[in-house]
Coordinates of C-alpha atoms in Angstrom, one line a residue:
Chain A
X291 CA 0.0 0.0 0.0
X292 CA 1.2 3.4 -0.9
X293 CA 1.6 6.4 1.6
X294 CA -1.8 8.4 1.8
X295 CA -1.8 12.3 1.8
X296 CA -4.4 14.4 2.5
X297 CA -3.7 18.3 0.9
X298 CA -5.6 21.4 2.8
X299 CA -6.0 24.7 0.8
X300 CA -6.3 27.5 3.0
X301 CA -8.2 30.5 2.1
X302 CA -11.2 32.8 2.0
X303 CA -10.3 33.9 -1.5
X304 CA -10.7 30.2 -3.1
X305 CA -14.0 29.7 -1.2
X306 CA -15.0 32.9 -2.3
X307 CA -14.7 32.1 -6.1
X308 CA -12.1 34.7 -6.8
X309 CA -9.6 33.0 -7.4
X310 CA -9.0 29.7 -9.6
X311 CA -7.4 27.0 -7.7
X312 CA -4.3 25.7 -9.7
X313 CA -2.6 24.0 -6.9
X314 CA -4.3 21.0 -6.4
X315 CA -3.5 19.3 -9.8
X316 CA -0.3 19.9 -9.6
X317 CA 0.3 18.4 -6.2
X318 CA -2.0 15.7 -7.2
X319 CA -0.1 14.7 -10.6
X320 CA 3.1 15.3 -8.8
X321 CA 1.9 12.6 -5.6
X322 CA 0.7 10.3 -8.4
X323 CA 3.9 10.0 -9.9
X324 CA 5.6 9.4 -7.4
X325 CA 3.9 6.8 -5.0
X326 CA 2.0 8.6 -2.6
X327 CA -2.0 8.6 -2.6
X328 CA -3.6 11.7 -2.3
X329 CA -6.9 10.3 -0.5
X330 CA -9.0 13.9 0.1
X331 CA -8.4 18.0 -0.7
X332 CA -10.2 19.9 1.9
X333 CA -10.6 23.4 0.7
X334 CA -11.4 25.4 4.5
X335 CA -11.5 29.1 5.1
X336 CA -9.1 31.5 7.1
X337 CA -11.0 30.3 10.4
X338 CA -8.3 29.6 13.2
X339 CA -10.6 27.3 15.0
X340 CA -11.5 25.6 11.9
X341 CA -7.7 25.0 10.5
X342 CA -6.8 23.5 14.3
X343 CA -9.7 21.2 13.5
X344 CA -8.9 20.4 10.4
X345 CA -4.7 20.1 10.8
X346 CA -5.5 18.2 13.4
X347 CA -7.7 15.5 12.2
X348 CA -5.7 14.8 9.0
X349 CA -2.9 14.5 10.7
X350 CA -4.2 11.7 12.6
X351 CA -6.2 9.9 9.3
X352 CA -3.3 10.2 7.1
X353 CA 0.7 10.0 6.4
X354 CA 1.5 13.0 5.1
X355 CA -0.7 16.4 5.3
X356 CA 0.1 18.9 3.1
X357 CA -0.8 22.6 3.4
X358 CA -1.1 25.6 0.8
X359 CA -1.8 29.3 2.0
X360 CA -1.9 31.7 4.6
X361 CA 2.0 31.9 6.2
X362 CA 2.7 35.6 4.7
X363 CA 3.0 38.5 6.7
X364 CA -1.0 39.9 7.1
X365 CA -3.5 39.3 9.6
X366 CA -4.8 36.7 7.5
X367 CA -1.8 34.6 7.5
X368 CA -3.3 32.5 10.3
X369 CA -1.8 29.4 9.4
X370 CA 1.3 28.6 11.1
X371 CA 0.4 29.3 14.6
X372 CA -2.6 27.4 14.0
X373 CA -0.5 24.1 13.3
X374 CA 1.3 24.9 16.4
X375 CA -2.1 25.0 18.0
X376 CA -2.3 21.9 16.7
X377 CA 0.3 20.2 18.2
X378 CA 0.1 22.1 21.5
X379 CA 3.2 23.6 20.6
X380 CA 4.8 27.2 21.4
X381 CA 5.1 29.5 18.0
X382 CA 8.1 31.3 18.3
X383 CA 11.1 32.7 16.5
X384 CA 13.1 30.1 14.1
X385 CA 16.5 31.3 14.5
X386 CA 18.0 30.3 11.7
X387 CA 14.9 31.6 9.8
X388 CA 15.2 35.1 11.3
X389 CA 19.1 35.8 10.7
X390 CA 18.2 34.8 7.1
X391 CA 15.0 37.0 6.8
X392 CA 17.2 39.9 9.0
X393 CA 19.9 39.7 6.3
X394 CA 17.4 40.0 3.3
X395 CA 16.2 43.4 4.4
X396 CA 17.3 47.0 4.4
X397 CA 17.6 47.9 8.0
X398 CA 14.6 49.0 9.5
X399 CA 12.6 46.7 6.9
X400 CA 12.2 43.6 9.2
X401 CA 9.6 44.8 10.7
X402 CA 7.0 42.8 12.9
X403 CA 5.0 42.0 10.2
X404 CA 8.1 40.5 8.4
X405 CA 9.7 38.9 11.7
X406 CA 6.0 36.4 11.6
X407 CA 7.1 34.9 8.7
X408 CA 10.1 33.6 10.9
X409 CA 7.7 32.4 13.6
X410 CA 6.9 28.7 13.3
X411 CA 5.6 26.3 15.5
X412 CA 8.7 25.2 18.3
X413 CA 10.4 22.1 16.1
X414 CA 9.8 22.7 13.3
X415 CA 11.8 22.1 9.9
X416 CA 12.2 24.9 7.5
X417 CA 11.2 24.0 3.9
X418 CA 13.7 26.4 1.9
X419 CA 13.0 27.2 -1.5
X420 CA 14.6 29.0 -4.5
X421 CA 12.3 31.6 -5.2
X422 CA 10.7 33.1 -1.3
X423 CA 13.4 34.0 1.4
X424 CA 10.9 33.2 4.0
X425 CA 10.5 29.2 3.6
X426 CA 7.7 27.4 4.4
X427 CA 8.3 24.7 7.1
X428 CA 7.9 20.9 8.0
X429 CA 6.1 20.2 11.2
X430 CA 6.3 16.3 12.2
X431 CA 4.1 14.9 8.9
X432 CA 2.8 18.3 8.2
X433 CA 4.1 20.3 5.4
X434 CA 3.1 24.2 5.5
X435 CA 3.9 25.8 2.0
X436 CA 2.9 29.2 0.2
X437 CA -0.6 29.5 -1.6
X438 CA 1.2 31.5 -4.5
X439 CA 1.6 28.8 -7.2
X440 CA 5.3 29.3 -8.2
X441 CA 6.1 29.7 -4.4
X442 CA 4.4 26.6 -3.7
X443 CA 5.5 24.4 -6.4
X444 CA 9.0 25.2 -5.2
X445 CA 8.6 24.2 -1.7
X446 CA 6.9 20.7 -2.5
X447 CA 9.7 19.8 -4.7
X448 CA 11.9 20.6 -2.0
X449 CA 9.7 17.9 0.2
X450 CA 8.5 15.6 -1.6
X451 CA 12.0 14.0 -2.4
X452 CA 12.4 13.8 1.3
X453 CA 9.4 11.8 2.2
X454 CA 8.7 7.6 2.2
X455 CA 6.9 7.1 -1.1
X456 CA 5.6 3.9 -2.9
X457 CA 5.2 2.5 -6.1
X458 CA 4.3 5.3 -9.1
X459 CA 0.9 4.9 -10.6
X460 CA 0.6 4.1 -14.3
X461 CA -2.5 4.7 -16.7
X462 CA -3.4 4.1 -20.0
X463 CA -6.0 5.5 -21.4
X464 CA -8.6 4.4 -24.4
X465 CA -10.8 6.4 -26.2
X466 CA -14.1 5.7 -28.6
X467 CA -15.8 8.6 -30.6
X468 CA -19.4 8.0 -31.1
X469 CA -19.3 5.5 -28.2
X470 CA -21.7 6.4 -24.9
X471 CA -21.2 5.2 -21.4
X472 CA -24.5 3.6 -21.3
X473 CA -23.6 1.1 -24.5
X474 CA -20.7 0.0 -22.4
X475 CA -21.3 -0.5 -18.5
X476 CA -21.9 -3.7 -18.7
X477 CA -19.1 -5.0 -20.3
X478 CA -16.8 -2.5 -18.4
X479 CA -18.0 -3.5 -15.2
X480 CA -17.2 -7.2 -16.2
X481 CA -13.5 -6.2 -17.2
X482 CA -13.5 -3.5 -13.4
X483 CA -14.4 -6.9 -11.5
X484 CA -11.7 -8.9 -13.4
X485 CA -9.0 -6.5 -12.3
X486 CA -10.1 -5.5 -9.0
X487 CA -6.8 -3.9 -8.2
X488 CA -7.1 -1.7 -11.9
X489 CA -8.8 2.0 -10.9
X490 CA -11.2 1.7 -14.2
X491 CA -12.7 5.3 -14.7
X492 CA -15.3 6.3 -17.4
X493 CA -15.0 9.9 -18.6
X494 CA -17.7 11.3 -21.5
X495 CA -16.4 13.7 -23.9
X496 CA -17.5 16.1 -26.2
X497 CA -15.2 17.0 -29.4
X498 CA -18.2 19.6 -31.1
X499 CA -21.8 20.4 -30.8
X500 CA -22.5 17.2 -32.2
X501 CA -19.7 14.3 -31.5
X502 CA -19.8 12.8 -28.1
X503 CA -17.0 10.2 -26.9
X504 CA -15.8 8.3 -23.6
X505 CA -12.1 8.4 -22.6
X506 CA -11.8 5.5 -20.3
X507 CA -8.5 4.8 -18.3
X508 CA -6.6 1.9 -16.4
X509 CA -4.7 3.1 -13.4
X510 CA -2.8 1.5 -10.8
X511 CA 0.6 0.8 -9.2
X512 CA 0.4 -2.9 -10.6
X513 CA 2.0 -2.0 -14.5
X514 CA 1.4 -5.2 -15.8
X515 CA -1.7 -5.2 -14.8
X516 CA -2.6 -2.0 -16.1
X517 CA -1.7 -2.8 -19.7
X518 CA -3.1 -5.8 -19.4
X519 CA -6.3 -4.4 -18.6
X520 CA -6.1 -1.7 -21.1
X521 CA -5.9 -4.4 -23.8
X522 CA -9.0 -6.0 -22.6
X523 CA -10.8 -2.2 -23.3
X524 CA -9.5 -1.6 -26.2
X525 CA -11.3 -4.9 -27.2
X526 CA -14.3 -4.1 -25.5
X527 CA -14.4 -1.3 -27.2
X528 CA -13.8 -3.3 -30.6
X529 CA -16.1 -5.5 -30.1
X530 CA -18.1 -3.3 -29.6
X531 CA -18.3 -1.8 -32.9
X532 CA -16.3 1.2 -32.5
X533 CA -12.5 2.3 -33.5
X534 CA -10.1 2.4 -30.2
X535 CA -7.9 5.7 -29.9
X536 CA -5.0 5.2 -27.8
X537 CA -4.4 8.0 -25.1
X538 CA -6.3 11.0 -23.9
X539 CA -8.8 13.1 -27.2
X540 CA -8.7 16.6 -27.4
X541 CA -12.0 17.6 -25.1
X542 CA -13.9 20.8 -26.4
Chain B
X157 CA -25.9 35.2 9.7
X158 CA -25.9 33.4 6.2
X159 CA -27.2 29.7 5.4
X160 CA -24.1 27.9 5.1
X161 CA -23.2 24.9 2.4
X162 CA -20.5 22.4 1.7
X163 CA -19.7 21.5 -1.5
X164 CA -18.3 17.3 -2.1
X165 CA -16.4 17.2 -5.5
X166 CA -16.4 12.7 -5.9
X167 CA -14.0 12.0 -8.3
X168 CA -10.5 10.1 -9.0
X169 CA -10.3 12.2 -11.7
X170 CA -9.7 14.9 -9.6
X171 CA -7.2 13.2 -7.2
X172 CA -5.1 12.1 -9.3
X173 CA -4.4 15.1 -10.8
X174 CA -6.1 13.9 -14.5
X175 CA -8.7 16.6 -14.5
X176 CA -8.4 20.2 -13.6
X177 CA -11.4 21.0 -12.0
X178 CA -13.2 24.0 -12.8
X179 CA -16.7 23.2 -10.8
X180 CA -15.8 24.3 -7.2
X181 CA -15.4 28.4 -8.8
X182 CA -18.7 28.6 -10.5
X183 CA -20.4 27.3 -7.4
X184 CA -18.2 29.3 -5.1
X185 CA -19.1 32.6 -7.1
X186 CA -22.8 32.2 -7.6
X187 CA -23.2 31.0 -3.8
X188 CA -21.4 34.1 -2.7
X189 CA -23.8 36.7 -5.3
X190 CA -26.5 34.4 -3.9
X191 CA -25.8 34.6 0.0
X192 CA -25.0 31.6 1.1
X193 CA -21.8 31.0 2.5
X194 CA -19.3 28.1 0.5
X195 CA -18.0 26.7 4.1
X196 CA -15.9 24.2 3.1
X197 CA -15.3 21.8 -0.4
X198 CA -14.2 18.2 0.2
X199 CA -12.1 16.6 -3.0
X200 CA -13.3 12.3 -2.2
X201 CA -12.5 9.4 -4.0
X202 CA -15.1 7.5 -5.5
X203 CA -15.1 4.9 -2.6
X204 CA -18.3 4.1 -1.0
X205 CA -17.5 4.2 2.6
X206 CA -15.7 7.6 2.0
X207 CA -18.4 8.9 0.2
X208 CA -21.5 7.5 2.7
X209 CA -19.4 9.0 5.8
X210 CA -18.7 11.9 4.2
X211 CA -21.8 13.2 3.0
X212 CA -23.4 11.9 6.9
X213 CA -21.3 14.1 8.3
X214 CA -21.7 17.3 5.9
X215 CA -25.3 17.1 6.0
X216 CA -25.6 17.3 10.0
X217 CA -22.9 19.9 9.6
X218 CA -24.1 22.4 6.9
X219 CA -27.8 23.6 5.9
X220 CA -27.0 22.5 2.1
X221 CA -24.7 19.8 0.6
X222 CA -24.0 19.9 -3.0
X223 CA -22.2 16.9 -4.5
X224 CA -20.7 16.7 -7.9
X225 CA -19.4 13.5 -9.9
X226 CA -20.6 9.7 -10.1
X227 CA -24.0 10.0 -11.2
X228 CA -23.5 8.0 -15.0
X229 CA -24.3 4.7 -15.8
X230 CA -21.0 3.2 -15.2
X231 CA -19.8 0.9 -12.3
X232 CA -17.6 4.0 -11.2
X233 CA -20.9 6.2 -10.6
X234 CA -21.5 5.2 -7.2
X235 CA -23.1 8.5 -5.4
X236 CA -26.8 8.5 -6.0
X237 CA -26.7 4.8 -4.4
X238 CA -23.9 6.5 -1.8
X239 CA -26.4 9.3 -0.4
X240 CA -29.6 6.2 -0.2
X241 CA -27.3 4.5 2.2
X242 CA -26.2 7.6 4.1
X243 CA -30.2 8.4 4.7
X244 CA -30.5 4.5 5.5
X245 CA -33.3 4.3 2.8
X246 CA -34.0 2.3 -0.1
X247 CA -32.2 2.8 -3.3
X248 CA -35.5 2.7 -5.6
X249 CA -36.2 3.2 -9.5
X250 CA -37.8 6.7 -9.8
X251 CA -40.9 6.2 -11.6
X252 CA -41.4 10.0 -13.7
X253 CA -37.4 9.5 -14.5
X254 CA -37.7 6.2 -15.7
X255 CA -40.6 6.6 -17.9
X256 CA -38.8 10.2 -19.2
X257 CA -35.4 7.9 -19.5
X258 CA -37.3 5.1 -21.6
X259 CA -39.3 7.0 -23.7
X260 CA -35.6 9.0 -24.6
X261 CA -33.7 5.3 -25.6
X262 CA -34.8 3.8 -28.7
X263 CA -36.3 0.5 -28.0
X264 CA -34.2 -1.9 -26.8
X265 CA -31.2 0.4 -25.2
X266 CA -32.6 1.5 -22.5
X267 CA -30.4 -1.6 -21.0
X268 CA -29.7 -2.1 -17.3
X269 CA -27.1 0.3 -16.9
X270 CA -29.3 3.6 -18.2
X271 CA -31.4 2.6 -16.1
X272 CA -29.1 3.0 -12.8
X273 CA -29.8 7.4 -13.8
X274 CA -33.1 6.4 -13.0
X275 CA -32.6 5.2 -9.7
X276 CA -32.4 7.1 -6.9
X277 CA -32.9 7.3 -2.7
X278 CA -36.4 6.6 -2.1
X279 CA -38.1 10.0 -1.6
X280 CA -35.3 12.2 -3.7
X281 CA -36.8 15.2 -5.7
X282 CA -34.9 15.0 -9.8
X283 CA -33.1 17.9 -10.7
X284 CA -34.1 18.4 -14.7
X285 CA -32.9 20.4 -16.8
X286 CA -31.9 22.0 -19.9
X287 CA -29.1 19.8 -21.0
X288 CA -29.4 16.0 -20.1
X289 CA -32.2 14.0 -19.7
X290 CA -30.6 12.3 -16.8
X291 CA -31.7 14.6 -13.4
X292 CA -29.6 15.4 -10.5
X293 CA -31.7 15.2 -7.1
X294 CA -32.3 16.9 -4.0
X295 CA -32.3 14.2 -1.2
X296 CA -33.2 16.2 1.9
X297 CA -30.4 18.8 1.8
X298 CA -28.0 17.3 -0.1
X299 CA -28.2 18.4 -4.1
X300 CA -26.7 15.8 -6.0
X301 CA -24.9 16.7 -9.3
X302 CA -23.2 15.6 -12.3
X303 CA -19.4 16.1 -12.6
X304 CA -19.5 17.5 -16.2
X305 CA -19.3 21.6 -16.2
X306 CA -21.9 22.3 -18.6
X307 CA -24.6 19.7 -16.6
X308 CA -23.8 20.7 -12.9
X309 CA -24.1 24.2 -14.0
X310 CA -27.9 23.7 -15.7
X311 CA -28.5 21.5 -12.2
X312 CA -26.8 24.1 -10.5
X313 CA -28.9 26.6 -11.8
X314 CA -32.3 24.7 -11.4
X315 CA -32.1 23.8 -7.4
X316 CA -30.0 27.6 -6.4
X317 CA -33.0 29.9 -6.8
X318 CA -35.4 26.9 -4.6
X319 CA -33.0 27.2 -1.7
X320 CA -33.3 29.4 1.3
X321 CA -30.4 32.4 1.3
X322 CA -29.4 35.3 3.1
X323 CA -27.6 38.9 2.0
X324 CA -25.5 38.7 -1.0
X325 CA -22.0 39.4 -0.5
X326 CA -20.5 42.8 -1.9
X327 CA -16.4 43.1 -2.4
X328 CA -14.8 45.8 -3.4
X329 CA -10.3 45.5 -3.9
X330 CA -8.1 48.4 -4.1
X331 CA -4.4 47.3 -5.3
X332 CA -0.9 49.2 -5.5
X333 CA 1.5 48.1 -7.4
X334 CA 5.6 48.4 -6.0
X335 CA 3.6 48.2 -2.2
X336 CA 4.5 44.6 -0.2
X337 CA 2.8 42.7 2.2
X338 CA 5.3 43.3 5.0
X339 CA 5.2 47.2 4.5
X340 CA 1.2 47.3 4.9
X341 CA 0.6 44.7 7.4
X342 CA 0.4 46.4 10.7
X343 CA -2.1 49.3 9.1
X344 CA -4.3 46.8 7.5
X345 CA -4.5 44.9 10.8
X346 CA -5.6 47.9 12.5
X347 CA -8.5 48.7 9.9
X348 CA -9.5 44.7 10.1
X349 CA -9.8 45.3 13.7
X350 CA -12.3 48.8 12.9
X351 CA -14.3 46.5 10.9
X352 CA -14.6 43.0 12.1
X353 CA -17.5 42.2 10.4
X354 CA -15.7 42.4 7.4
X355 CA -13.4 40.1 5.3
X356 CA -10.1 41.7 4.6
X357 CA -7.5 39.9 2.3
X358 CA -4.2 40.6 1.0
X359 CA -3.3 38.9 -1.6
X360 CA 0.4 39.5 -3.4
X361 CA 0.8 39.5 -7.1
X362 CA 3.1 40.3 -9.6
X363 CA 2.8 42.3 -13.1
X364 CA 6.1 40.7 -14.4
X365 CA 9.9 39.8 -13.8
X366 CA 10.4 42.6 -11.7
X367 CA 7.1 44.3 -10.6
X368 CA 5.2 43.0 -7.5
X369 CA 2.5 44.7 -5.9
X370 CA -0.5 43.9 -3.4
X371 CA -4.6 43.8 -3.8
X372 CA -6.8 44.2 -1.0
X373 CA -10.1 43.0 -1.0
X374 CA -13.0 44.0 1.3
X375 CA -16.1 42.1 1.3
X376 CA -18.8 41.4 3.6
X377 CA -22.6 41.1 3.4
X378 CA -22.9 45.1 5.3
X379 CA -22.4 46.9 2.1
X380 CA -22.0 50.0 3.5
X381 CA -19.2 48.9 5.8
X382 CA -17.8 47.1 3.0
X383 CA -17.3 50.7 1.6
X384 CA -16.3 52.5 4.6
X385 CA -13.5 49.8 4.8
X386 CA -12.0 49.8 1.5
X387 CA -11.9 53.5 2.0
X388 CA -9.9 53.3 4.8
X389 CA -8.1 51.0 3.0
X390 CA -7.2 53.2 -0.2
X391 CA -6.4 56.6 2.1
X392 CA -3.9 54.0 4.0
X393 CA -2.2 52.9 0.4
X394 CA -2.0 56.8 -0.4
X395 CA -0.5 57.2 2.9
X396 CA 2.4 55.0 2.5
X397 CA 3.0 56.6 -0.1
X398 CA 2.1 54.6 -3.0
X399 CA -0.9 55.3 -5.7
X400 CA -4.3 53.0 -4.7
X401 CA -5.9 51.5 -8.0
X402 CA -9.4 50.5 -7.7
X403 CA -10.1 47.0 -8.9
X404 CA -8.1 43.6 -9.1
X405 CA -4.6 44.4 -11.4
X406 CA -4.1 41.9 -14.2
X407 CA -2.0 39.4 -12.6
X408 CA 0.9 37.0 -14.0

């Protein structure tokens, strides 16, 4: 069995439908590929009771907990000293963190605001990254990162390379213009129950106002078994009376 | 105070990073014009026991539930028959759906598995509309929707205006571009704390290689506090010296 993960995102602003969340498929390609199962996303607002609550039940459910948002310098940077909350930990001053942050400013910059960004929960391991001075940080199998996408990506790949991971997951994908879900259940099912470790999905597709398709994909950590049930699609899909497309069609 | 809703995107697709999703916006957006407040989205697998606890224990803890995914005919789309078990009743053929279903299918393929979008929790309400002939359903609180865009919007769309809601929330931003985070934080704080009823967020950005700046967004079902806020929040830009723009900056 591969390591589980559970990913919070953080913040008013995605909740809020202002901004477009773009973090969550990259983390979730990025666990795929490399062995770890992300099981849930919770998406939870800048609430400090509510983060506690949160940190501290998926902390307890899953291996690795991974967090994006809220650890800059405002108000509603609430984030870190709710994971020390969490742990029933002092937030305090990293020291390494704030000669590093000191050093990066013109004096007089490092203000208070500034100096909270060097704050982390007592114990904790700072996640340093090429493109913020402040890093994020690593608190037992919590991982507190930026919400900013480019500030984030940086700090998981710092991570990720340091954590226990499994076997990768491998797909392959079939594909059937003209073909509907409901013509193929049954036999789909059949092939599902024949490789109960094979994660079978069924995706419908459009290419145009008119042409509908499915896309339907074989994943799992088990290769062989992946292509093996891949074949039996593609000759479902044959059998079927319908031409088998290898890989992913372009969706309108 | 607001009626409050959780929103349960089911879906490997999802986890594994395969699909971007693009649902959790649109219903963040029109939840916040309409007044009810987007408490908290939950990214599941499509595993029954996940899916039955989870929607249990979003139902007791929000006044709506929206689901999206798992509601086609394949062996994958496992909610409708998820939610029957998490209201401990039957999982029954819907007797309008299936005659609207059968009379859709040309004779002979309305087979077994079309026939699973006709089944539902005993006592669920469909959701029709414009774009398939297969319904979503209300079951109690919980608004049960199909994963594709287009057809959880028209769904969407059908149960919103049916639900109770409260006072839309206004926003208004103000944005300055060369003006950081750790510059404005200890001002900002002081006008959160003048208007607690109000949402204040910071949120960095940057115009290109070089220029960063900030955007500040007020909102708040009190429009008129909303206002005085952002005010206060535009004379403080002009104080520190830097010019306020009204409106979000086109970001990177």
């Amino acid at each position: 069995m591969n390591p589980t993960a559970c990913l919070l995102v953080i913040g008013n602003e995605i909740l809020s439908g202002r901004t477009q969340d773009v973090n969550v498929q990259y983390i979730a390609r990025r666990l795929s590929e490399t062995g770890i199962t992300l099981s849930e996303v919770r998406i939870i607002p800048d609430i400090r009771a509510v983060i506690v609550r949160t940190v501290t039940e998926a902390r307890a459910a899953y291996d690795n907990v991974f967090t994006t948002g809220g650890i800059g310098p405002t108000h509603d940077d609430i984030t870190s000293a709710c994971v020390a909350e969490s742990f029933g930990v002092p937030w305090v001053h990293h020291a390494e963190t704030f000669r590093l942050l000191e050093a990066h400013f013109a004096p007089g910059e490092f203000n208070a605001a500034r100096q909270r960004m060097a704050t982390m929960p007592q114990g904790a391991v700072p996640i340093r990254n090429s493109v913020s001075v402040a890093p994020g940080f690593s608190m037992g199998n919590v991982h507190v990162m930026a919400g900013v996408p480019r500030i984030m990506r940086a700090m998981f790949e710092e991570v990720l390379p340091t954590l226990p991971h499994g076997t990768p997951v491998t797909s392959r994908a079939w594909h059937a213009t003209g073909l509907y879900e409901g013509a193929l259940a049954a036999p789909l099912e059949a092939i599902q129950n024949h490789y109960p470790t094979i994660d079978i999905g069924s995706y419908p597709y459009r290419l145009d106002e008119t042409q509908r398709g499915v896309c339907l994909l074989c994943k799992g950590t088990d290769a062989q078994a992946v292509s093996a049930a891949a074949t039996a699609v593609r000759d479902m899909i044959a059998r079927l009376g319908f031409e088998p497309y290898e890989g992913e069609p372009a969706k309108s």
